Coordinates of C-alpha atoms and ligand atoms in Angstrom, one line a residue:
X1 CA -8.9 -9.6 20.1
X2 CA -7.1 -12.4 17.6
X3 CA -4.7 -10.1 14.9
X4 CA -3.1 -10.9 12.6
X5 CA 0.5 -9.1 11.3
X6 CA 1.1 -9.3 7.8
X7 CA 4.3 -8.0 6.4
X8 CA 4.1 -7.1 2.3
X9 CA 7.2 -6.5 0.6
X10 CA 7.8 -4.9 3.9
X11 CA 5.2 -2.7 4.7
X12 CA 3.6 -4.2 7.0
X13 CA -0.5 -4.2 8.4
X14 CA -2.3 -5.3 11.4
X15 CA -5.2 -6.9 9.7
X16 CA -8.5 -8.6 12.1
X17 CA -12.2 -8.9 10.7
X18 CA -15.6 -7.5 12.6
X19 CA -19.1 -6.7 12.2
X20 CA -19.3 -2.7 12.5
X21 CA -18.7 -0.1 10.8
X22 CA -16.8 2.5 13.0
X23 CA -13.5 5.2 13.4
X24 CA -10.8 3.1 14.3
X25 CA -8.8 6.0 14.4
X26 CA -7.9 6.3 17.5
X27 CA -7.2 1.9 18.1
X28 CA -4.7 2.4 14.1
X29 CA -2.5 5.3 16.0
X30 CA -2.7 2.1 19.1
X31 CA -2.2 -0.7 17.4
X32 CA 0.1 0.9 15.4
X33 CA 2.9 2.3 17.9
X34 CA 6.1 0.4 17.3
X35 CA 7.2 0.6 21.1
X36 CA 3.9 0.3 22.8
X37 CA 1.6 -1.0 20.3
X38 CA 1.9 -4.2 18.6
X39 CA 3.9 -1.8 15.1
X40 CA 3.0 -1.4 12.0
X41 CA 2.8 0.7 8.6
X42 CA -1.2 0.7 9.0
X43 CA -4.6 -1.2 10.2
X44 CA -6.9 -3.1 8.3
X45 CA -10.0 -3.7 9.3
X46 CA -12.3 -6.4 7.0
X47 CA -16.0 -6.1 7.3
X48 CA -18.8 -7.7 5.5
X49 CA -19.9 -5.9 2.3
X50 CA -23.5 -7.2 1.1
X51 CA -22.1 -7.0 -2.5
X52 CA -18.6 -8.3 -2.5
X53 CA -16.4 -10.3 -0.7
X54 CA -15.8 -7.5 2.5
X55 CA -14.9 -4.1 2.3
X56 CA -12.0 -2.7 3.9
X57 CA -11.6 0.0 6.7
X58 CA -7.5 1.1 6.8
X59 CA -5.8 3.4 8.5
X60 CA -2.6 5.0 8.4
X61 CA 0.0 4.5 10.9
X62 CA -0.9 8.1 12.4
X63 CA -5.1 7.4 12.1
X64 CA -5.1 9.1 8.9
X65 CA -7.7 7.2 6.5
X66 CA -5.7 6.5 3.2
X67 CA -8.1 5.3 0.0
X68 CA -5.8 1.9 -0.8
X69 CA -3.3 0.7 -0.3
X70 CA -1.6 -1.3 -3.2
X71 CA 0.6 -3.9 -0.4
X72 CA -2.3 -4.0 1.9
X73 CA -4.8 -5.0 -0.8
X74 CA -2.4 -7.8 -1.0
X75 CA -2.5 -9.4 2.7
X76 CA -5.5 -8.7 2.7
X77 CA -7.1 -10.7 0.6
X78 CA -4.2 -13.2 1.4
X79 CA -6.1 -12.7 5.7
X80 CA -9.6 -13.6 4.1
X81 CA -8.8 -16.2 2.1
X82 CA -7.1 -17.8 4.9
X83 CA -9.7 -17.0 7.8
X84 CA -12.6 -17.9 5.2
X85 CA -14.3 -15.0 4.4
X86 CA -13.3 -15.0 0.6
X87 CA -12.5 -17.9 -2.1
X88 CA -9.1 -17.4 -4.0
X89 CA -10.4 -14.9 -6.4
X90 CA -12.0 -11.8 -4.5
X91 CA -13.6 -8.7 -4.5
X92 CA -13.4 -6.4 -1.8
X93 CA -14.6 -2.8 -1.6
X94 CA -12.6 -0.1 -0.8
X95 CA -12.5 4.0 -1.0
X96 CA -10.6 4.2 -3.9
X97 CA -13.5 1.8 -5.5
X98 CA -13.3 -2.2 -6.5
X99 CA -9.5 -4.5 -6.2
X100 CA -9.6 -7.8 -7.6
X101 CA -7.5 -10.2 -5.7
X102 CA -5.9 -13.6 -6.1
X103 CA -4.2 -15.6 -3.7
X104 CA -2.2 -19.2 -5.4
X105 CA -0.1 -19.9 -2.0
X106 CA 2.0 -16.9 -0.2
X107 CA 1.8 -15.0 -4.2
X108 CA -0.7 -12.5 -4.1
X109 CA -2.1 -10.6 -7.3
X110 CA -4.0 -7.0 -6.8
X111 CA -5.4 -5.3 -10.1
X112 CA -5.4 -1.8 -8.5
X113 CA -8.2 0.2 -9.3
X114 CA -7.8 2.7 -12.4
X115 CA -5.2 4.8 -12.6
X116 CA -4.6 8.4 -13.1
X117 CA -2.0 11.1 -14.2
X118 CA -2.7 14.4 -11.1
X119 CA 0.4 16.2 -12.8
X120 CA 2.4 15.6 -15.8
X121 CA 6.6 16.7 -16.3
X122 CA 7.0 19.6 -13.4
X123 CA 10.8 20.6 -12.6
X124 CA 11.8 21.1 -9.0
X125 CA 14.5 20.8 -6.2
X126 CA 16.9 19.6 -9.2
X127 CA 14.4 16.9 -10.2
X128 CA 11.5 16.5 -12.6
X129 CA 8.6 15.1 -11.4
X130 CA 5.3 13.7 -12.1
X131 CA 2.0 12.9 -9.9
X132 CA 0.2 9.4 -10.8
X133 CA -2.6 8.4 -9.0
X134 CA -2.4 4.3 -8.4
X135 CA -5.6 4.3 -5.8
X136 CA -3.9 7.3 -3.7
X137 CA -1.4 10.0 -5.5
X138 CA 2.4 9.8 -5.6
X139 CA 4.8 11.8 -7.1
X140 CA 7.7 10.2 -8.9
X141 CA 10.7 10.9 -9.5
X142 CA 13.2 8.8 -12.1
X143 CA 16.8 9.5 -11.1
X144 CA 19.9 7.5 -9.4
X145 CA 17.9 6.0 -5.9
X146 CA 21.2 6.9 -4.3
X147 CA 19.3 10.8 -4.1
X148 CA 16.8 9.5 -2.4
X149 CA 16.6 12.3 0.6
X150 CA 14.5 12.4 3.2
X151 CA 14.5 16.3 4.2
X152 CA 13.1 16.6 0.4
X153 CA 10.6 14.1 0.4
X154 CA 9.0 15.4 3.2
X155 CA 8.8 19.2 2.1
X156 CA 6.8 17.0 -1.3
X157 CA 4.7 15.5 0.3
X158 CA 3.8 18.3 2.5
X159 CA 3.7 20.8 -0.3
X160 CA 1.5 18.2 -3.0
X161 CA 0.0 16.4 -0.2
X162 CA 1.0 13.6 -1.4
X163 CA 3.8 10.1 -1.3
X164 CA 7.2 10.4 -2.1
X165 CA 9.2 8.2 -4.8
X166 CA 12.7 8.0 -6.1
X167 CA 13.4 5.9 -8.6
X168 CA 15.5 4.1 -11.2
X169 CA 15.9 1.6 -13.4
X170 CA 18.9 -1.3 -13.0
X171 CA 19.8 -4.7 -14.6
X172 CA 16.1 -5.1 -15.4
X173 CA 14.7 -3.9 -12.7
X174 CA 12.9 -0.9 -11.0
X175 CA 13.8 -0.2 -8.0
X176 CA 11.8 2.0 -5.7
X177 CA 12.4 4.6 -2.4
X178 CA 9.0 5.7 -1.1
X179 CA 8.3 8.5 1.9
X180 CA 4.3 7.7 2.7
X181 CA 2.2 10.0 3.9
X182 CA 0.4 8.9 7.3
X183 CA 3.5 7.1 8.4
X184 CA 5.8 10.0 7.6
X185 CA 9.5 8.5 6.9
X186 CA 10.2 5.8 4.2
X187 CA 9.0 2.3 4.8
X188 CA 9.8 -0.7 3.3
X189 CA 7.8 -0.9 0.1
X190 CA 5.2 1.4 -0.9
X191 CA 3.0 -1.1 -3.6
X192 CA 0.6 1.6 -5.1
X193 CA 4.4 3.8 -5.3
X194 CA 5.7 1.4 -6.9
X195 CA 2.9 0.9 -9.8
X196 CA 3.1 4.9 -9.8
X197 CA 6.7 4.0 -10.7
X198 CA 6.4 2.0 -13.1
X199 CA 3.9 4.3 -14.8
X200 CA 6.5 7.2 -15.0
X201 CA 9.2 4.8 -16.0
X202 CA 6.6 3.4 -19.4
X203 CA 6.3 7.5 -20.5
X204 CA 9.8 7.9 -20.0
X205 CA 10.8 4.2 -22.6
X206 CA 12.5 2.8 -19.9
X207 CA 9.9 -0.2 -19.5
X208 CA 7.1 -1.5 -22.1
X209 CA 4.5 -3.4 -20.7
X210 CA 5.8 -4.7 -17.1
X211 CA 9.0 -4.9 -14.6
X212 CA 10.1 -6.3 -11.9
X213 CA 10.1 -4.4 -8.7
X214 CA 12.6 -4.0 -6.1
X215 CA 11.7 -1.7 -3.4
X216 CA 13.9 -1.0 -0.6
X217 CA 13.4 -4.3 1.8
X218 CA 14.6 -5.8 -1.1
X219 CA 11.6 -8.1 -2.2
X220 CA 11.2 -9.4 -5.8
X221 CA 7.4 -8.4 -7.2
X222 CA 5.7 -7.6 -10.4
X223 CA 3.1 -4.8 -11.8
X224 CA 1.9 -5.3 -15.4
X225 CA -0.2 -3.5 -17.3
X226 CA -2.4 -5.5 -19.4
X227 CA -5.7 -3.6 -21.1
X228 CA -4.7 -0.3 -18.9
X229 CA -5.0 -2.2 -15.9
X230 CA -2.0 -2.7 -13.3
X231 CA -1.9 -5.5 -11.4
X232 CA 0.0 -6.2 -8.9
X233 CA 2.2 -9.2 -7.4
X234 CA 4.2 -10.6 -4.3
X235 CA 4.8 -12.2 -1.7
X236 CA 3.0 -11.7 1.9
X237 CA 3.7 -13.2 4.6
X238 CA 1.4 -13.8 8.2
X239 CA 4.2 -12.9 10.6
X240 CA 2.3 -13.8 13.5
X241 CA -1.8 -14.3 14.8
X242 CA -2.1 -13.1 18.7
X243 CA -4.6 -12.4 21.3
X244 CA -3.9 -8.6 22.3
X245 CA -4.3 -8.7 26.2
X246 CA -7.0 -5.5 25.8
X247 CA -10.2 -4.6 26.9
X248 CA -12.8 -6.0 23.2
X249 CA -14.9 -3.7 23.9
X250 CA -12.2 -1.1 22.2
X251 CA -12.1 -2.9 19.2
X252 CA -15.5 -3.8 18.5
Ligands
LIG301 N1 1.8 1.8 1.7 C1 0.8 1.8 0.4 C2 0.1 2.8 1.0 C3 -1.0 3.3 2.3 C4 -1.3 4.9 1.5 C5 -0.2 5.6 2.1 N2 0.5 6.3 3.0 C6 -1.6 7.1 1.8 O1 -1.4 7.6 2.4 O2 -1.7 7.9 0.8 C7 0.6 0.6 -0.4 O3 1.0 -0.4 -0.6 O4 -0.1 1.4 -1.6

């Protein structure tokens, strides 16, 4: 069984493609384990689809299913192109809807599914929040990034069943730190989280139709809003591709 390890702005994934759609929650837990597995924030499995270039199954590291993953969508697109599953421009199906992506070398742009405001401004625990769904739900507060508080983030994540983002505009960049559902920790980056943070910064008049993004990894990405559609652009890295010393039947 051959799997690829990808990093997309610091969010990391195990990716492979097969033909059969089965529940892979346990496989996700096993492969994403950082001590006994490959180690990743999520598992992405590409499957053939009659209408689109492929469809994917996305699992968080704890085995939970997520409707969408912004960074994962860019990594999956690169994997699909590299493995001749799709052309440079492609469309694929996620549980959130159809994603369009374009691969240019190691730079990949994803067109996200339509965003929704889930909960307008409210105050809690000394911060002002909004919840946007950019494929998955995200709580966002615009504050000094140094205020990132993992315990508070965990409480908010549990209460609202959403990912939690602390974001700040500084030197023309939007800095974002995200506590992710399903990883149950802060990750080095979260694509849909950065896009949701951009929407809140825009509502506050801090940015216009796009901004450079800086997740915790320090990498630079970009989000643009064109005709009310979010485009998310940045580099991805295929860290390695490996043959697993495992019974292949586990992964079919
Ligand atoms: N890291 C992803 C989001 C993955 C799903 C999320 N953890 C959830 O369960 O809602 C991204 O880059 O968007």
